[in-house]
PDB file of C-alpha atoms in Angstrom:
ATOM      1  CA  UNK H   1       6.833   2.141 -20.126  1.00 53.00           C
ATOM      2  CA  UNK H   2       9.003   4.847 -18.386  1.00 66.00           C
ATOM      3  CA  UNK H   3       7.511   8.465 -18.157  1.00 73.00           C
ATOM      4  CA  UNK H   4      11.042   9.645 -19.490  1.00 81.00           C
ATOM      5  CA  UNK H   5      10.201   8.283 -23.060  1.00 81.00           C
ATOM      6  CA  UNK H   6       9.394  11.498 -24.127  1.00 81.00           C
ATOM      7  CA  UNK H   7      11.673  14.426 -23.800  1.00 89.00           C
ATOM      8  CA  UNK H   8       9.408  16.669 -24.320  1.00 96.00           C
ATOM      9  CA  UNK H   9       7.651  17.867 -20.936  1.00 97.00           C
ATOM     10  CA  UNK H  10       5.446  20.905 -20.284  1.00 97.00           C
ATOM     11  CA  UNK H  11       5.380  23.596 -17.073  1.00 97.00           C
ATOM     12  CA  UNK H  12       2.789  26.284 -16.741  1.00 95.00           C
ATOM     13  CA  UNK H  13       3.220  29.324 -14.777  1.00 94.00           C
ATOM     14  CA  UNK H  14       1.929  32.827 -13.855  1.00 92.00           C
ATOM     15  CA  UNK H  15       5.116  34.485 -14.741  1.00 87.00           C
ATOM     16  CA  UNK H  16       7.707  35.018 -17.623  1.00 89.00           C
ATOM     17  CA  UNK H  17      11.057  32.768 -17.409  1.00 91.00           C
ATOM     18  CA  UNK H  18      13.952  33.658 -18.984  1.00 88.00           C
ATOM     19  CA  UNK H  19      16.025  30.667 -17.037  1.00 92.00           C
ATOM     20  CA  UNK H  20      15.159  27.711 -15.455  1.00 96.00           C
ATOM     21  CA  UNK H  21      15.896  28.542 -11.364  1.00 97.00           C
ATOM     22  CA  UNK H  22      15.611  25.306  -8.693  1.00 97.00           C
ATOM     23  CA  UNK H  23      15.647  27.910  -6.168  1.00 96.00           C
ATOM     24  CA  UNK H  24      12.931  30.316  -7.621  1.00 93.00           C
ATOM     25  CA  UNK H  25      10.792  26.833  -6.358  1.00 93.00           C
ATOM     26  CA  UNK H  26       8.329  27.184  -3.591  1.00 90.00           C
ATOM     27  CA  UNK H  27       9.118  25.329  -0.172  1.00 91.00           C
ATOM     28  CA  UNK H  28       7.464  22.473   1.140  1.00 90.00           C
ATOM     29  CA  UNK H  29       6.183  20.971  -1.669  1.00 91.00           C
ATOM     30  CA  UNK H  30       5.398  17.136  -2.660  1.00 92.00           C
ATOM     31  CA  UNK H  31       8.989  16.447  -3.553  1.00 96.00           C
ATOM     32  CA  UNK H  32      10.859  19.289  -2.262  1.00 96.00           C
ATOM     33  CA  UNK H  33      12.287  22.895  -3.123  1.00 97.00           C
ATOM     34  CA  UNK H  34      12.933  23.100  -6.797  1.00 97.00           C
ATOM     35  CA  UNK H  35      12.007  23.163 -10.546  1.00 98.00           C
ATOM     36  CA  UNK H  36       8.507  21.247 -11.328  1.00 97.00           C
ATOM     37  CA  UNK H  37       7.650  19.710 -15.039  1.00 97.00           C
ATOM     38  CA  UNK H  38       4.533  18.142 -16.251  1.00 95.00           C
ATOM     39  CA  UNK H  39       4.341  15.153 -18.695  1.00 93.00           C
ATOM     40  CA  UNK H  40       0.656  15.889 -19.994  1.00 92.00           C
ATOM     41  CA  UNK H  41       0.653  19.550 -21.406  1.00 94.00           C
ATOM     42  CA  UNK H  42      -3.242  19.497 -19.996  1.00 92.00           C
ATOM     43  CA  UNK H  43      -1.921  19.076 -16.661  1.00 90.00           C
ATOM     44  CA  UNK H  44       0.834  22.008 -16.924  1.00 93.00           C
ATOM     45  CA  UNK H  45      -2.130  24.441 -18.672  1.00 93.00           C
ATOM     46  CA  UNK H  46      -4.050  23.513 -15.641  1.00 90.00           C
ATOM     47  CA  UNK H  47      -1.048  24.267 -12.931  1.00 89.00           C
ATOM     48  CA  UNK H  48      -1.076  27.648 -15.277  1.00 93.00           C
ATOM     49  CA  UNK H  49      -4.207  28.508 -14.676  1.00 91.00           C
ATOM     50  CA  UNK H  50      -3.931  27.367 -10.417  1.00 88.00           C
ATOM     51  CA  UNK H  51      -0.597  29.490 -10.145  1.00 88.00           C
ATOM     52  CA  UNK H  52      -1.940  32.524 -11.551  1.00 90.00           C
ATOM     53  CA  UNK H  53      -5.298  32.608  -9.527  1.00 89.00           C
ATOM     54  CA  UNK H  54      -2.571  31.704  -6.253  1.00 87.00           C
ATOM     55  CA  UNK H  55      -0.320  34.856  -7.704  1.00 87.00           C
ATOM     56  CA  UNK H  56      -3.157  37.300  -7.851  1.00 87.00           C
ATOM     57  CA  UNK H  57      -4.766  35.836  -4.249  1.00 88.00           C
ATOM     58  CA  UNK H  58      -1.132  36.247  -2.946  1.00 85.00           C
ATOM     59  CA  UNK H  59      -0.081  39.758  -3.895  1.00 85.00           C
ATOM     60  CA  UNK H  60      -3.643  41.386  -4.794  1.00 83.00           C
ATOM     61  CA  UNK H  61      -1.420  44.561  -5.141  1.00 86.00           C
ATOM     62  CA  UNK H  62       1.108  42.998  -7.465  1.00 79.00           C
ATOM     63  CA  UNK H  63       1.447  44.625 -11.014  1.00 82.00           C
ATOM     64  CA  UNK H  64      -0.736  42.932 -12.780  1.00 79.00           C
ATOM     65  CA  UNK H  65       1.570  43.616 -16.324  1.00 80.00           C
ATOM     66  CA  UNK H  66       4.229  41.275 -14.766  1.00 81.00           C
ATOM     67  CA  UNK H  67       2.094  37.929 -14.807  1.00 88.00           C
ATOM     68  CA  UNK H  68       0.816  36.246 -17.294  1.00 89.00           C
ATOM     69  CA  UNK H  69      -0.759  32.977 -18.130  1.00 94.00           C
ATOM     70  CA  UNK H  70       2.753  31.088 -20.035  1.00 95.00           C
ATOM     71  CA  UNK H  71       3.037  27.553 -21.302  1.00 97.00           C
ATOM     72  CA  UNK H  72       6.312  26.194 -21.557  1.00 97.00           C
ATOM     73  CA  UNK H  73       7.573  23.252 -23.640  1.00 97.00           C
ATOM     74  CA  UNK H  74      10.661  21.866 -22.433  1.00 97.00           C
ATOM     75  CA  UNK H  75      13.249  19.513 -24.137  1.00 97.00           C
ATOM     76  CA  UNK H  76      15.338  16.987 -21.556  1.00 97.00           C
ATOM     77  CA  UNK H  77      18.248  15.331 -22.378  1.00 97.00           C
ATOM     78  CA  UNK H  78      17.066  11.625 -21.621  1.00 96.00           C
ATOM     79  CA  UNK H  79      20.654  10.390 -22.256  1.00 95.00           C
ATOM     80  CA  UNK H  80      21.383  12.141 -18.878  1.00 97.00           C
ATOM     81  CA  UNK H  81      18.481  11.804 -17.301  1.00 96.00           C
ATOM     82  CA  UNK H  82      19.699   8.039 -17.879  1.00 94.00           C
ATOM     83  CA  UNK H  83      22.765   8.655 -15.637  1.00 96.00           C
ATOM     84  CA  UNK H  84      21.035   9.929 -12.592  1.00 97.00           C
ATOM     85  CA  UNK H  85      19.845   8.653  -9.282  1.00 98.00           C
ATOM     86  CA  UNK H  86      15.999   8.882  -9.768  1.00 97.00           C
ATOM     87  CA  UNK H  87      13.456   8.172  -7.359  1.00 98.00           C
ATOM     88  CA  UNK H  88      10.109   6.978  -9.318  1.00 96.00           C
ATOM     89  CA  UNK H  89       6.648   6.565  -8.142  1.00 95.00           C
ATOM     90  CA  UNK H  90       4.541   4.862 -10.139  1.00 92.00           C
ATOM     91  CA  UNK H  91       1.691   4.769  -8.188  1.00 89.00           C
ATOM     92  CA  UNK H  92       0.114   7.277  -5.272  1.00 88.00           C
ATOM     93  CA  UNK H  93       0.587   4.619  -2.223  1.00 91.00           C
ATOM     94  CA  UNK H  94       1.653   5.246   1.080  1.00 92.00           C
ATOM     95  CA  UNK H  95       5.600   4.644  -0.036  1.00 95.00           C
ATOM     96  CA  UNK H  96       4.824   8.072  -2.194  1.00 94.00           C
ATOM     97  CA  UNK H  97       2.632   9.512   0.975  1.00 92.00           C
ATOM     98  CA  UNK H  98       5.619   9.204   3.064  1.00 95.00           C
ATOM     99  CA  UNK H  99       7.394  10.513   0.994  1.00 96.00           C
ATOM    100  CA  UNK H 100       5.619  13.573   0.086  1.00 93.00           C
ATOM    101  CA  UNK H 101       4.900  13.846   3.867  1.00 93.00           C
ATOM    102  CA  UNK H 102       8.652  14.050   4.724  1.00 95.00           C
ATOM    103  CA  UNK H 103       8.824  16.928   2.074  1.00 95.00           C
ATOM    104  CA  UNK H 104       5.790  18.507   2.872  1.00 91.00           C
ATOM    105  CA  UNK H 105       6.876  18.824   6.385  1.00 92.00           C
ATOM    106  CA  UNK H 106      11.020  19.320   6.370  1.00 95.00           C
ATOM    107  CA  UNK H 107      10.696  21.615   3.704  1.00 93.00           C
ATOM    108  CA  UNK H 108      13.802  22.230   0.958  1.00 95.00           C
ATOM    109  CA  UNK H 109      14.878  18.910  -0.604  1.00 95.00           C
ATOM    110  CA  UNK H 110      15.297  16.161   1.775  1.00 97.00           C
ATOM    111  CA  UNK H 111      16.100  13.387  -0.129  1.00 98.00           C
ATOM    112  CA  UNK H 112      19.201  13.160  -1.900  1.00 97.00           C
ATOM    113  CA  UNK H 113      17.147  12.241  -5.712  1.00 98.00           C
ATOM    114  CA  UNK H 114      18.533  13.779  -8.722  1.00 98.00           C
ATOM    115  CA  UNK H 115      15.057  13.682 -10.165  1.00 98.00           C
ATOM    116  CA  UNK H 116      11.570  12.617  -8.509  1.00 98.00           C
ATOM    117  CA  UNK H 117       8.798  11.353 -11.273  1.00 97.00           C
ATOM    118  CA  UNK H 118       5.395  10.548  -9.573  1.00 95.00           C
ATOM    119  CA  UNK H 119       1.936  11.725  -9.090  1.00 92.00           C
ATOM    120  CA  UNK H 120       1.228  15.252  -8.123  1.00 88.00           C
ATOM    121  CA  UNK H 121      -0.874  15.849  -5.222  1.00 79.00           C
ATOM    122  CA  UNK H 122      -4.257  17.539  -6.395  1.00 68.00           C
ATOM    123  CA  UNK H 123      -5.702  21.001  -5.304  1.00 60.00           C
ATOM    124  CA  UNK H 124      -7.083  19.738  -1.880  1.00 68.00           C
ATOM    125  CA  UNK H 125      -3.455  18.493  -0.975  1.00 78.00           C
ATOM    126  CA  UNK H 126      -2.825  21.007   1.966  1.00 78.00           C
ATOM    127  CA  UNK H 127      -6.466  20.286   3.282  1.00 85.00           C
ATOM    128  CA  UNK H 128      -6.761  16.552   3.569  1.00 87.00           C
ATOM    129  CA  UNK H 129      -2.307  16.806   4.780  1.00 87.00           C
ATOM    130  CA  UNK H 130      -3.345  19.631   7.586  1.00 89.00           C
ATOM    131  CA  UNK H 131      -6.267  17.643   8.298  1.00 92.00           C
ATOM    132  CA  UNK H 132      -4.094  14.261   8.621  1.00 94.00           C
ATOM    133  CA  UNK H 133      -1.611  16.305  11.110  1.00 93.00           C
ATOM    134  CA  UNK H 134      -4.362  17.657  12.690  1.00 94.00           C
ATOM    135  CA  UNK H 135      -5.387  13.318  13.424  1.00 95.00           C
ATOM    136  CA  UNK H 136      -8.540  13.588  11.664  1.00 94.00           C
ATOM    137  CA  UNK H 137      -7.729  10.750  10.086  1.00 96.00           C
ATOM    138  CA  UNK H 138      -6.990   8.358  13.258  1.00 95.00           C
ATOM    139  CA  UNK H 139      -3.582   8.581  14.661  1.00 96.00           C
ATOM    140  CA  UNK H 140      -0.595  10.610  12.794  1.00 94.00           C
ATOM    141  CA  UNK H 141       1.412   8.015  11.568  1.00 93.00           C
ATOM    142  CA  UNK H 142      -0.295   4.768  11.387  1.00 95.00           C
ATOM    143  CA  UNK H 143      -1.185   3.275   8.281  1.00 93.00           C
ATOM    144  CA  UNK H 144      -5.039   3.562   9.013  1.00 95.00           C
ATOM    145  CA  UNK H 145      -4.848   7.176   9.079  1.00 95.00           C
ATOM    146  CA  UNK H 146      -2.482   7.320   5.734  1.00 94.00           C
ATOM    147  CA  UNK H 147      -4.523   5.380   4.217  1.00 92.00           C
ATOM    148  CA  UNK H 148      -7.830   7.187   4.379  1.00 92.00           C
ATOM    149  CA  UNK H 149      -5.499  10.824   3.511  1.00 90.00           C
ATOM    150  CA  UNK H 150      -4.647   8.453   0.054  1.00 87.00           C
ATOM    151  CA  UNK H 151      -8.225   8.049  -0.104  1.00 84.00           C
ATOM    152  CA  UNK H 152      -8.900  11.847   0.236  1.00 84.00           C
ATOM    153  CA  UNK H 153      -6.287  12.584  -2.320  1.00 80.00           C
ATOM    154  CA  UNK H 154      -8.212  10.892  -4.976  1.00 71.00           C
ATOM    155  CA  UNK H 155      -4.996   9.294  -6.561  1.00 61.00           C
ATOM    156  CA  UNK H 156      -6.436   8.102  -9.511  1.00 56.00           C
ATOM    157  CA  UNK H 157      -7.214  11.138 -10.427  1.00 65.00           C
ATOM    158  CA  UNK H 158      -3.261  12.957 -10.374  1.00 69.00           C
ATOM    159  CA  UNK H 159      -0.949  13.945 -12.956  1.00 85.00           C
ATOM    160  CA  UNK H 160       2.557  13.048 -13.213  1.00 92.00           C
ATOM    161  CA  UNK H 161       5.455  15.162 -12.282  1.00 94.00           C
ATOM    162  CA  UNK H 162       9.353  15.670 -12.711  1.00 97.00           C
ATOM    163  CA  UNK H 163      11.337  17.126 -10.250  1.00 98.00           C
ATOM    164  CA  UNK H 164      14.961  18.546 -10.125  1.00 98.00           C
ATOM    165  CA  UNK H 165      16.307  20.429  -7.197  1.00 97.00           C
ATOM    166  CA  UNK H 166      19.958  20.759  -7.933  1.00 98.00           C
ATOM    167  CA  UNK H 167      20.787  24.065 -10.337  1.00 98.00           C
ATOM    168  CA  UNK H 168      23.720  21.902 -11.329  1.00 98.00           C
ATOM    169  CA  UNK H 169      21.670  19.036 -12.856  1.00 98.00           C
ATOM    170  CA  UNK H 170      19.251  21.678 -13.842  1.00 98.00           C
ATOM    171  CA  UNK H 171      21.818  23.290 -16.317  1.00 98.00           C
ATOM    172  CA  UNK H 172      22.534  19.941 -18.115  1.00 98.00           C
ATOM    173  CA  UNK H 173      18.949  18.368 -17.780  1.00 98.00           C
ATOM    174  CA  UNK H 174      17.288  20.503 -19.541  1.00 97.00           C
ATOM    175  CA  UNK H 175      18.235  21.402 -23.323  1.00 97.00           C
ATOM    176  CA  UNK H 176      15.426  23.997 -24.317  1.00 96.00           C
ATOM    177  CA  UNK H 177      12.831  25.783 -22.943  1.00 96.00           C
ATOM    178  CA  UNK H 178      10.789  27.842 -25.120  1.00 96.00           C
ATOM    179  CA  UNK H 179       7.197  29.494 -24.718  1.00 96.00           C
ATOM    180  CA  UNK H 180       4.329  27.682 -26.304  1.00 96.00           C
ATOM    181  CA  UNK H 181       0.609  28.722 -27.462  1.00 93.00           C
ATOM    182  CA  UNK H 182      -2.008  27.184 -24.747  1.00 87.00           C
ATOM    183  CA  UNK H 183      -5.360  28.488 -25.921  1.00 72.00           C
TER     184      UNK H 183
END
């Protein structure tokens, strides 16, 4: 069954939204520069919780009045989401390494996907990656050394994600965000 079933999907946050901005992303991530949603709302409480310990650690002199622990619920428009070129993982192999890799390491959104779906690289991501760069692993590149970085990763143990990185398909993606109880 296709994640996009649902339209329902869930992001968690240290901060207040009042609109959904691709460029408000953070660089360099697993599938590029933009706007990040969670199919489990579990997972998105638990990237709530992670983003506002990373907020604090970040700007320790940041007014603490402007952040707070928010759970969004977000409505798609899977009719759309129908009509778009989507890139989908379905498992955390070395097609979805590379891939992650490339983003990781370009930085923005270099891929030309409408959406991404796939697993979500777990708290030790930039670790085991800077390790692999590093050739802890065996040689940077070869499949011996991606393969033990999967291992590292613990795979089976990732969420999925959504991701958008055009404002444009943003706008008509999503239909409704609106703040949700987490506790």
């Amino acid at each position: 069954m296709s994640p996009l079933a649902d339209s329902r999907l869930y992001h968690g946050t240290a901060v207040k939204i009042k609109k959904i901005d691709v460029s408000k992303g953070r660089d360099c991530k697993d599938f590029g520069k933009g706007f990040y949603m969670a199919f489990s709302k579990t997972q998105a409480i638990g990237m709530m919780h992670k983003k506002y310990r990373e907020t604090l650690a970040r700007r320790p002199n940041a007014d603490k009045s402007a952040l707070s622990e928010t759970l969004y619920e977000i409505q798609i428009d899977l009719e759309y989401a129908k009509t778009l070129n989507i890139k989908e993982f379905k498992n955390a192999d070395l097609e979805w390494l590379d891939f992650v890799l490339m983003c990781r390491e370009k930085g923005g959104t270099p891929h030309d996907y409408d959406l991404v779906i796939g697993p979500t690289a777990d708290d030790n991501t930039m670790v085991c990656l800077n390790s692999y760069w590093r050739g802890f692993y065996g040689e940077v590149g070869s499949d011996e050394a991606k393969e033990r970085l999967l291992n590292y990763l613990e795979p089976e143990n990732l969420g999925i994600q959504l991701f958008v990185g055009n404002q444009n398909i943003a706008d008509k993606l999503i239909l409704n965000v609106k703040e949700i109880a987490w506790s």
